[in-house]
């Protein structure tokens, strides 16, 4: 049930809810188990720890893990990037930057590196500027970048003004 406690803590953090909301979820589980009349479900629900301090600790542990993943990326031997530019529901352009890297022991890591908004336009130059800011902000060395993969749009792939050409 520790996984469940972490999953609920992550959900609370993603939804920007106070850590104390774990207590409300715990009370909801108590109501559920009372109406369920199943001893196994009751035992499982009782074993989930969602106190304010526990939720806070879980979120801190997960953020520490994210920081260590960032350190892994900066210490990697080589990395590659995948870019995807799209618009969200409100019509604002979003650039998702994914990274895959490998270290000297052939450990591979891949994750979302950043999600950023290009300025008002999504030209190759604007995308490149945001990508450059992202890579420099994460302290990555461009010399270690061995490939850039895109969704194939002209702003990404243009021979002279595409984001990849500018890399």
Coordinates of C-alpha atoms in Angstrom, one line a residue:
X1 CA 0.0 0.0 0.0
X2 CA 3.0 2.2 0.0
X3 CA 2.7 2.6 -3.8
X4 CA -0.8 3.8 -3.3
X5 CA 0.3 6.3 -0.7
X6 CA 2.9 7.6 -3.1
X7 CA 0.4 7.7 -6.0
X8 CA -2.1 9.7 -4.0
X9 CA 0.6 12.1 -2.7
X10 CA 1.7 12.6 -6.3
X11 CA -1.9 13.3 -7.4
X12 CA -2.3 15.9 -4.6
X13 CA 1.0 17.6 -5.6
X14 CA 0.0 17.7 -9.3
X15 CA -3.3 19.2 -8.5
X16 CA -1.6 21.7 -6.2
X17 CA -3.7 20.6 -3.2
X18 CA -2.6 21.0 0.4
X19 CA -0.9 18.1 2.0
X20 CA -3.7 18.0 4.6
X21 CA -6.1 16.9 1.8
X22 CA -4.7 13.4 2.3
X23 CA -6.8 13.3 5.5
X24 CA -9.9 13.9 3.5
X25 CA -9.0 11.1 1.1
X26 CA -8.4 8.8 4.1
X27 CA -11.8 9.7 5.5
X28 CA -13.3 9.0 2.1
X29 CA -11.6 5.6 2.1
X30 CA -13.1 4.9 5.5
X31 CA -16.6 5.6 4.3
X32 CA -16.0 3.4 1.3
X33 CA -14.7 0.5 3.4
X34 CA -17.7 0.8 5.8
X35 CA -20.1 0.4 2.9
X36 CA -18.1 -2.3 1.1
X37 CA -18.4 -5.0 3.8
X38 CA -15.2 -6.7 2.6
X39 CA -12.5 -7.3 5.3
X40 CA -9.8 -7.5 2.7
X41 CA -10.7 -4.0 1.3
X42 CA -10.9 -2.7 4.8
X43 CA -7.5 -4.0 5.8
X44 CA -6.0 -2.5 2.6
X45 CA -7.6 0.9 3.0
X46 CA -6.5 1.0 6.7
X47 CA -2.9 0.4 5.7
X48 CA -2.7 3.5 3.4
X49 CA -0.9 6.3 5.3
X50 CA -2.1 9.7 4.2
X51 CA -1.4 12.0 7.1
X52 CA -0.2 15.5 6.3
X53 CA 3.3 14.7 7.3
X54 CA 3.4 11.5 5.3
X55 CA 2.1 13.2 2.2
X56 CA 4.7 16.0 2.6
X57 CA 7.5 13.4 3.1
X58 CA 6.4 11.5 0.0
X59 CA 6.3 14.6 -2.2
X60 CA 9.8 15.6 -0.9
X61 CA 11.1 12.1 -1.7
X62 CA 9.7 12.3 -5.2
X63 CA 11.2 15.8 -5.8
X64 CA 14.6 14.5 -4.6
X65 CA 14.3 11.7 -7.2
X66 CA 13.6 14.2 -9.9
X67 CA 16.7 16.2 -8.9
X68 CA 18.8 13.1 -9.0
X69 CA 17.5 12.3 -12.5
X70 CA 18.5 15.8 -13.6
X71 CA 22.0 15.2 -12.2
X72 CA 22.1 11.9 -14.2
X73 CA 21.3 13.9 -17.4
X74 CA 24.0 16.4 -16.7
X75 CA 26.6 13.7 -16.1
X76 CA 25.7 11.5 -19.1
X77 CA 28.1 10.6 -21.8
X78 CA 25.7 11.4 -24.7
X79 CA 22.1 12.5 -25.0
X80 CA 19.5 12.9 -27.7
X81 CA 16.5 15.1 -27.8
X82 CA 13.0 14.7 -29.2
X83 CA 10.9 17.8 -29.9
X84 CA 7.2 18.0 -30.3
X85 CA 5.5 21.4 -30.9
X86 CA 1.7 21.5 -30.5
X87 CA -1.0 23.8 -29.2
X88 CA -2.9 23.3 -26.0
X89 CA -6.6 23.7 -25.6
X90 CA -6.4 27.4 -25.3
X91 CA -4.4 27.7 -28.6
X92 CA -1.1 28.5 -26.9
X93 CA 2.0 26.8 -28.5
X94 CA 3.8 24.3 -26.3
X95 CA 7.2 22.8 -27.0
X96 CA 7.8 19.4 -25.3
X97 CA 11.5 18.5 -25.0
X98 CA 12.3 14.9 -24.2
X99 CA 15.8 13.6 -23.4
X100 CA 17.3 10.2 -23.7
X101 CA 20.8 9.8 -22.3
X102 CA 23.4 7.1 -21.5
X103 CA 26.2 7.1 -19.1
X104 CA 29.6 5.3 -19.0
X105 CA 28.0 2.1 -17.6
X106 CA 25.4 2.0 -20.3
X107 CA 22.6 3.0 -18.0
X108 CA 19.8 4.6 -20.1
X109 CA 17.5 7.4 -18.8
X110 CA 14.6 9.0 -20.7
X111 CA 12.1 11.5 -19.6
X112 CA 10.4 14.8 -20.3
X113 CA 13.2 17.4 -20.0
X114 CA 11.0 20.5 -20.2
X115 CA 7.7 21.8 -21.4
X116 CA 7.9 25.4 -22.5
X117 CA 6.1 28.0 -24.6
X118 CA 7.8 29.6 -27.6
X119 CA 7.2 33.4 -27.9
X120 CA 4.3 34.5 -30.0
X121 CA 5.3 32.6 -33.1
X122 CA 6.5 29.1 -33.7
X123 CA 9.2 29.7 -36.3
X124 CA 12.3 27.6 -36.4
X125 CA 14.2 30.4 -34.8
X126 CA 11.7 30.8 -31.9
X127 CA 11.7 27.0 -31.3
X128 CA 15.5 26.9 -31.4
X129 CA 15.8 29.8 -28.9
X130 CA 13.5 28.0 -26.5
X131 CA 15.4 24.7 -27.0
X132 CA 18.7 26.5 -26.4
X133 CA 17.3 28.1 -23.2
X134 CA 16.1 24.7 -22.0
X135 CA 19.4 22.9 -22.7
X136 CA 21.5 25.6 -21.1
X137 CA 19.0 25.8 -18.1
X138 CA 19.6 22.1 -17.5
X139 CA 23.4 22.6 -17.7
X140 CA 23.7 20.2 -20.7
X141 CA 26.7 20.4 -23.0
X142 CA 25.7 20.7 -26.7
X143 CA 28.8 18.7 -27.7
X144 CA 27.2 15.6 -26.1
X145 CA 24.0 15.9 -28.1
X146 CA 24.2 13.2 -30.8
X147 CA 20.7 13.6 -32.4
X148 CA 17.6 15.6 -32.4
X149 CA 14.3 14.0 -33.4
X150 CA 11.2 16.1 -34.4
X151 CA 7.7 15.7 -35.6
X152 CA 8.8 16.7 -39.1
X153 CA 7.0 20.1 -39.4
X154 CA 8.7 22.7 -41.6
X155 CA 9.5 24.9 -38.6
X156 CA 11.5 22.0 -37.2
X157 CA 13.0 20.6 -40.4
X158 CA 13.6 23.6 -42.7
X159 CA 17.0 23.4 -44.3
X160 CA 18.1 26.9 -43.4
X161 CA 15.7 28.2 -40.8
X162 CA 14.4 25.1 -39.2
X163 CA 15.1 24.5 -35.5
X164 CA 17.2 21.4 -36.3
X165 CA 19.3 23.3 -38.9
X166 CA 20.0 26.0 -36.3
X167 CA 21.2 23.4 -33.8

